[in-house]
Amino acid sequence: MKASNSFISNSELGAKAVRLFTIRRFFWVGSWMLLWLVVIDVAINVFFAMPKSPLVEPSRLQRYFEYGRSVEGKLRKSVGTDKASTS
């Protein structure tokens, strides 16, 4: 009596399982990457924030991370509510 070969039917199921595993892993890794990018961005904003006083000169790293801010954001920061807070 010939033994049944279930290899062909299992290979189709295996390919679907591998594809599903790959898609799940792709989204899992992508979500972790997005989470850590947000954490890094927030940490940079906290640790390298521009000085509150316009009279204090920012450090080189503070100026470097300020480079990406929009012109509107830089103008809003440099123009204060009164003469003492305007840089």
Short mmCIF file of N, CA, C and O in Angstrom, two decimals:
data_model
loop_
_atom_site.label_atom_id
_atom_site.label_comp_id
_atom_site.label_asym_id
_atom_site.label_seq_id
_atom_site.Cartn_x
_atom_site.Cartn_y
_atom_site.Cartn_z
N MET A 1 0.84 -1.16 0.00
CA MET A 1 0.00 0.00 0.00
C MET A 1 0.89 1.23 0.00
O MET A 1 1.89 1.30 0.70
N LYS A 2 0.51 2.17 -0.78
CA LYS A 2 1.29 3.37 -0.95
C LYS A 2 0.93 4.38 0.15
O LYS A 2 -0.23 4.65 0.40
N ALA A 3 1.95 4.94 0.78
CA ALA A 3 1.70 5.94 1.83
C ALA A 3 1.30 7.26 1.18
O ALA A 3 1.80 7.62 0.12
N SER A 4 0.38 7.97 1.83
CA SER A 4 -0.06 9.25 1.26
C SER A 4 1.02 10.31 1.47
O SER A 4 1.69 10.34 2.50
N ASN A 5 1.15 11.10 0.47
CA ASN A 5 2.14 12.16 0.54
C ASN A 5 1.41 13.48 0.76
O ASN A 5 0.69 13.96 -0.10
N SER A 6 1.56 14.05 1.91
CA SER A 6 0.88 15.31 2.22
C SER A 6 1.79 16.51 2.03
O SER A 6 1.46 17.61 2.44
N PHE A 7 2.94 16.29 1.42
CA PHE A 7 3.91 17.37 1.25
C PHE A 7 3.36 18.48 0.37
O PHE A 7 3.56 19.66 0.67
N ILE A 8 2.67 18.19 -0.68
CA ILE A 8 2.16 19.20 -1.61
C ILE A 8 1.13 20.06 -0.93
O ILE A 8 1.18 21.29 -1.02
N SER A 9 0.19 19.48 -0.23
CA SER A 9 -0.83 20.29 0.43
C SER A 9 -0.22 21.11 1.56
O SER A 9 -0.63 22.24 1.79
N ASN A 10 0.77 20.57 2.24
CA ASN A 10 1.42 21.33 3.31
C ASN A 10 2.27 22.46 2.76
O ASN A 10 2.43 23.48 3.40
N SER A 11 2.81 22.28 1.55
CA SER A 11 3.64 23.35 1.00
C SER A 11 2.81 24.58 0.67
O SER A 11 3.25 25.70 0.84
N GLU A 12 1.56 24.37 0.21
CA GLU A 12 0.69 25.51 -0.06
C GLU A 12 0.33 26.22 1.23
O GLU A 12 0.36 27.44 1.31
N LEU A 13 0.04 25.48 2.26
CA LEU A 13 -0.28 26.06 3.55
C LEU A 13 0.96 26.72 4.13
O LEU A 13 0.89 27.81 4.70
N GLY A 14 2.11 26.14 3.96
CA GLY A 14 3.35 26.70 4.47
C GLY A 14 3.69 28.02 3.80
O GLY A 14 4.16 28.94 4.44
N ALA A 15 3.46 28.10 2.50
CA ALA A 15 3.74 29.35 1.78
C ALA A 15 2.84 30.46 2.26
O ALA A 15 3.28 31.60 2.44
N LYS A 16 1.57 30.16 2.52
CA LYS A 16 0.65 31.17 3.04
C LYS A 16 1.06 31.59 4.44
O LYS A 16 1.02 32.78 4.79
N ALA A 17 1.48 30.64 5.25
CA ALA A 17 1.91 30.96 6.62
C ALA A 17 3.17 31.81 6.61
O ALA A 17 3.30 32.75 7.39
N VAL A 18 4.09 31.49 5.72
CA VAL A 18 5.33 32.28 5.62
C VAL A 18 5.01 33.68 5.15
O VAL A 18 5.54 34.66 5.68
N ARG A 19 4.12 33.83 4.19
CA ARG A 19 3.72 35.14 3.69
C ARG A 19 3.05 35.95 4.80
O ARG A 19 3.36 37.13 4.98
N LEU A 20 2.16 35.33 5.55
CA LEU A 20 1.49 36.00 6.65
C LEU A 20 2.49 36.40 7.73
O LEU A 20 2.45 37.51 8.26
N PHE A 21 3.43 35.51 8.03
CA PHE A 21 4.47 35.80 9.02
C PHE A 21 5.33 36.98 8.56
O PHE A 21 5.68 37.86 9.34
N THR A 22 5.65 37.02 7.27
CA THR A 22 6.47 38.11 6.72
C THR A 22 5.74 39.44 6.81
O THR A 22 6.32 40.45 7.18
N ILE A 23 4.45 39.45 6.49
CA ILE A 23 3.67 40.68 6.56
C ILE A 23 3.55 41.15 7.99
O ILE A 23 3.74 42.34 8.29
N ARG A 24 3.28 40.24 8.92
CA ARG A 24 3.19 40.61 10.33
C ARG A 24 4.52 41.16 10.83
O ARG A 24 4.55 42.16 11.54
N ARG A 25 5.59 40.52 10.45
CA ARG A 25 6.92 40.96 10.90
C ARG A 25 7.25 42.33 10.31
O ARG A 25 7.81 43.18 11.00
N PHE A 26 6.88 42.58 9.08
CA PHE A 26 7.10 43.87 8.44
C PHE A 26 6.40 44.98 9.22
O PHE A 26 7.00 46.01 9.53
N PHE A 27 5.13 44.79 9.55
CA PHE A 27 4.40 45.81 10.30
C PHE A 27 4.91 45.94 11.72
O PHE A 27 4.95 47.03 12.28
N TRP A 28 5.31 44.83 12.34
CA TRP A 28 5.84 44.86 13.70
C TRP A 28 7.14 45.67 13.75
O TRP A 28 7.31 46.54 14.59
N VAL A 29 8.05 45.38 12.84
CA VAL A 29 9.33 46.11 12.79
C VAL A 29 9.08 47.57 12.43
O VAL A 29 9.68 48.47 13.02
N GLY A 30 8.19 47.83 11.51
CA GLY A 30 7.87 49.21 11.13
C GLY A 30 7.29 50.01 12.27
O GLY A 30 7.64 51.17 12.47
N SER A 31 6.41 49.41 13.05
CA SER A 31 5.82 50.12 14.19
C SER A 31 6.86 50.39 15.27
O SER A 31 6.87 51.47 15.88
N TRP A 32 7.77 49.45 15.52
CA TRP A 32 8.84 49.69 16.49
C TRP A 32 9.78 50.79 16.01
O TRP A 32 10.23 51.64 16.79
N MET A 33 10.10 50.81 14.72
CA MET A 33 10.95 51.86 14.17
C MET A 33 10.30 53.23 14.33
O MET A 33 10.94 54.19 14.74
N LEU A 34 9.02 53.31 14.02
CA LEU A 34 8.29 54.57 14.15
C LEU A 34 8.26 55.03 15.60
O LEU A 34 8.48 56.21 15.89
N LEU A 35 8.02 54.11 16.52
CA LEU A 35 8.00 54.45 17.95
C LEU A 35 9.35 55.02 18.39
O LEU A 35 9.41 56.07 19.04
N TRP A 36 10.46 54.37 18.01
CA TRP A 36 11.78 54.82 18.44
C TRP A 36 12.17 56.13 17.76
O TRP A 36 12.88 56.95 18.36
N LEU A 37 11.74 56.36 16.53
CA LEU A 37 12.00 57.65 15.89
C LEU A 37 11.29 58.78 16.63
O LEU A 37 11.86 59.87 16.80
N VAL A 38 10.07 58.54 17.08
CA VAL A 38 9.35 59.54 17.87
C VAL A 38 10.05 59.78 19.19
O VAL A 38 10.23 60.93 19.62
N VAL A 39 10.48 58.71 19.86
CA VAL A 39 11.19 58.85 21.14
C VAL A 39 12.48 59.64 20.95
O VAL A 39 12.79 60.54 21.75
N ILE A 40 13.24 59.35 19.92
CA ILE A 40 14.49 60.06 19.66
C ILE A 40 14.21 61.53 19.36
O ILE A 40 14.91 62.43 19.86
N ASP A 41 13.18 61.82 18.58
CA ASP A 41 12.86 63.20 18.23
C ASP A 41 12.46 63.99 19.47
O ASP A 41 12.90 65.13 19.66
N VAL A 42 11.65 63.41 20.33
CA VAL A 42 11.24 64.09 21.56
C VAL A 42 12.45 64.31 22.47
O VAL A 42 12.61 65.38 23.07
N ALA A 43 13.32 63.31 22.58
CA ALA A 43 14.50 63.44 23.43
C ALA A 43 15.42 64.56 22.94
O ALA A 43 15.96 65.33 23.74
N ILE A 44 15.60 64.68 21.63
CA ILE A 44 16.43 65.75 21.08
C ILE A 44 15.81 67.11 21.39
O ILE A 44 16.51 68.05 21.77
N ASN A 45 14.48 67.21 21.27
CA ASN A 45 13.81 68.47 21.58
C ASN A 45 13.93 68.84 23.06
O ASN A 45 14.00 70.01 23.40
N VAL A 46 13.97 67.86 23.93
CA VAL A 46 14.08 68.12 25.36
C VAL A 46 15.52 68.48 25.73
O VAL A 46 15.78 69.47 26.41
N PHE A 47 16.48 67.69 25.28
CA PHE A 47 17.87 67.88 25.70
C PHE A 47 18.57 69.05 25.00
O PHE A 47 19.51 69.62 25.54
N PHE A 48 18.16 69.38 23.79
CA PHE A 48 18.82 70.44 23.04
C PHE A 48 17.86 71.57 22.71
O PHE A 48 17.90 72.15 21.62
N ALA A 49 17.01 71.92 23.67
CA ALA A 49 16.07 73.02 23.46
C ALA A 49 16.81 74.34 23.41
O ALA A 49 17.85 74.52 24.05
N MET A 50 16.29 75.27 22.64
CA MET A 50 16.90 76.59 22.56
C MET A 50 16.70 77.31 23.89
O MET A 50 15.70 77.10 24.58
N PRO A 51 17.65 78.19 24.27
CA PRO A 51 17.50 78.92 25.53
C PRO A 51 16.27 79.81 25.52
O PRO A 51 15.89 80.34 24.48
N LYS A 52 15.66 79.97 26.68
CA LYS A 52 14.45 80.80 26.78
C LYS A 52 14.77 82.28 26.60
O LYS A 52 14.02 83.01 25.99
N SER A 53 15.90 82.71 27.14
CA SER A 53 16.29 84.11 27.04
C SER A 53 16.94 84.37 25.69
O SER A 53 17.83 83.63 25.26
N PRO A 54 16.55 85.46 25.02
CA PRO A 54 17.18 85.77 23.74
C PRO A 54 18.61 86.28 23.90
O PRO A 54 19.34 86.37 22.92
N LEU A 55 19.01 86.63 25.11
CA LEU A 55 20.35 87.14 25.34
C LEU A 55 21.38 86.04 25.52
O LEU A 55 22.58 86.28 25.44
N VAL A 56 20.95 84.80 25.73
CA VAL A 56 21.85 83.66 25.92
C VAL A 56 22.18 83.06 24.56
O VAL A 56 21.27 82.77 23.76
N GLU A 57 23.46 82.90 24.29
CA GLU A 57 23.91 82.32 23.02
C GLU A 57 23.70 80.79 23.05
O GLU A 57 24.15 80.12 23.97
N PRO A 58 23.01 80.22 22.05
CA PRO A 58 22.82 78.77 22.03
C PRO A 58 24.14 78.05 21.70
O PRO A 58 25.02 78.59 21.05
N SER A 59 24.23 76.80 22.15
CA SER A 59 25.43 76.00 21.87
C SER A 59 25.42 75.56 20.41
O SER A 59 24.44 75.74 19.68
N ARG A 60 26.54 74.95 19.99
CA ARG A 60 26.62 74.49 18.59
C ARG A 60 25.58 73.42 18.30
O ARG A 60 24.98 73.40 17.21
N LEU A 61 25.37 72.50 19.24
CA LEU A 61 24.36 71.45 19.02
C LEU A 61 22.95 72.03 18.99
O LEU A 61 22.11 71.58 18.20
N GLN A 62 22.68 73.01 19.83
CA GLN A 62 21.36 73.64 19.81
C GLN A 62 21.12 74.33 18.47
O GLN A 62 20.04 74.25 17.91
N ARG A 63 22.14 75.01 17.96
CA ARG A 63 22.00 75.65 16.64
C ARG A 63 21.85 74.61 15.54
O ARG A 63 21.12 74.81 14.58
N TYR A 64 22.56 73.50 15.67
CA TYR A 64 22.48 72.44 14.65
C TYR A 64 21.06 71.88 14.58
O TYR A 64 20.50 71.72 13.49
N PHE A 65 20.46 71.58 15.73
CA PHE A 65 19.12 71.01 15.72
C PHE A 65 18.06 72.05 15.43
O PHE A 65 16.93 71.72 15.09
N GLU A 66 18.39 73.33 15.56
CA GLU A 66 17.47 74.40 15.21
C GLU A 66 17.40 74.57 13.69
O GLU A 66 16.45 75.14 13.15
N TYR A 67 18.38 74.06 12.97
CA TYR A 67 18.47 74.22 11.52
C TYR A 67 17.23 73.71 10.80
O TYR A 67 16.82 74.28 9.79
N GLY A 68 16.61 72.66 11.29
CA GLY A 68 15.46 72.08 10.61
C GLY A 68 14.15 72.80 10.84
O GLY A 68 13.14 72.48 10.22
N ARG A 69 14.14 73.76 11.75
CA ARG A 69 12.89 74.48 12.04
C ARG A 69 12.53 75.39 10.87
O ARG A 69 13.39 75.90 10.18
N SER A 70 11.26 75.62 10.67
CA SER A 70 10.81 76.45 9.56
C SER A 70 11.15 77.92 9.83
O SER A 70 11.40 78.33 10.96
N VAL A 71 11.13 78.71 8.80
CA VAL A 71 11.40 80.15 8.92
C VAL A 71 10.35 80.80 9.81
O VAL A 71 10.65 81.64 10.66
N GLU A 72 9.12 80.37 9.66
CA GLU A 72 8.04 80.93 10.48
C GLU A 72 8.27 80.63 11.96
O GLU A 72 8.08 81.50 12.82
N GLY A 73 8.72 79.41 12.26
CA GLY A 73 9.01 79.04 13.65
C GLY A 73 10.17 79.83 14.22
O GLY A 73 10.16 80.23 15.39
N LYS A 74 11.20 80.07 13.39
CA LYS A 74 12.35 80.86 13.85
C LYS A 74 11.94 82.30 14.10
O LYS A 74 12.37 82.92 15.08
N LEU A 75 11.11 82.88 13.23
CA LEU A 75 10.65 84.25 13.43
C LEU A 75 9.77 84.36 14.68
O LEU A 75 9.87 85.32 15.44
N ARG A 76 8.91 83.38 14.88
CA ARG A 76 8.05 83.38 16.05
C ARG A 76 8.89 83.34 17.33
O ARG A 76 8.58 83.99 18.31
N LYS A 77 9.98 82.57 17.30
CA LYS A 77 10.87 82.47 18.46
C LYS A 77 11.66 83.76 18.67
O LYS A 77 11.86 84.20 19.80
N SER A 78 12.11 84.40 17.58
CA SER A 78 12.94 85.59 17.72
C SER A 78 12.14 86.85 18.04
O SER A 78 12.66 87.78 18.64
N VAL A 79 10.86 86.92 17.65
CA VAL A 79 10.04 88.08 17.95
C VAL A 79 9.20 87.75 19.18
O VAL A 79 8.30 86.94 19.12
N GLY A 80 9.52 88.40 20.27
CA GLY A 80 8.83 88.14 21.54
C GLY A 80 7.63 89.03 21.72
O GLY A 80 7.24 89.82 20.83
N THR A 81 7.03 88.98 22.90
CA THR A 81 5.85 89.77 23.20
C THR A 81 6.22 91.21 23.54
O THR A 81 5.41 92.11 23.37
N ASP A 82 7.42 91.44 24.06
CA ASP A 82 7.89 92.79 24.36
C ASP A 82 9.37 92.92 23.97
O ASP A 82 9.97 91.98 23.49
N LYS A 83 9.95 94.11 24.18
CA LYS A 83 11.34 94.32 23.77
C LYS A 83 12.33 93.45 24.53
O LYS A 83 13.35 93.03 23.98
N ALA A 84 12.04 93.14 25.78
CA ALA A 84 12.97 92.34 26.59
C ALA A 84 13.03 90.90 26.11
O ALA A 84 14.07 90.24 26.25
N SER A 85 11.96 90.38 25.55
CA SER A 85 11.96 88.98 25.10
C SER A 85 12.21 88.83 23.61
O SER A 85 12.10 87.74 23.07
N THR A 86 12.53 89.92 22.93
CA THR A 86 12.83 89.86 21.51
C THR A 86 14.32 89.76 21.30
O THR A 86 15.09 90.49 21.90
N SER A 87 14.73 88.82 20.44
CA SER A 87 16.16 88.66 20.21
C SER A 87 16.62 89.50 19.04
O SER A 87 15.89 89.97 18.24
#
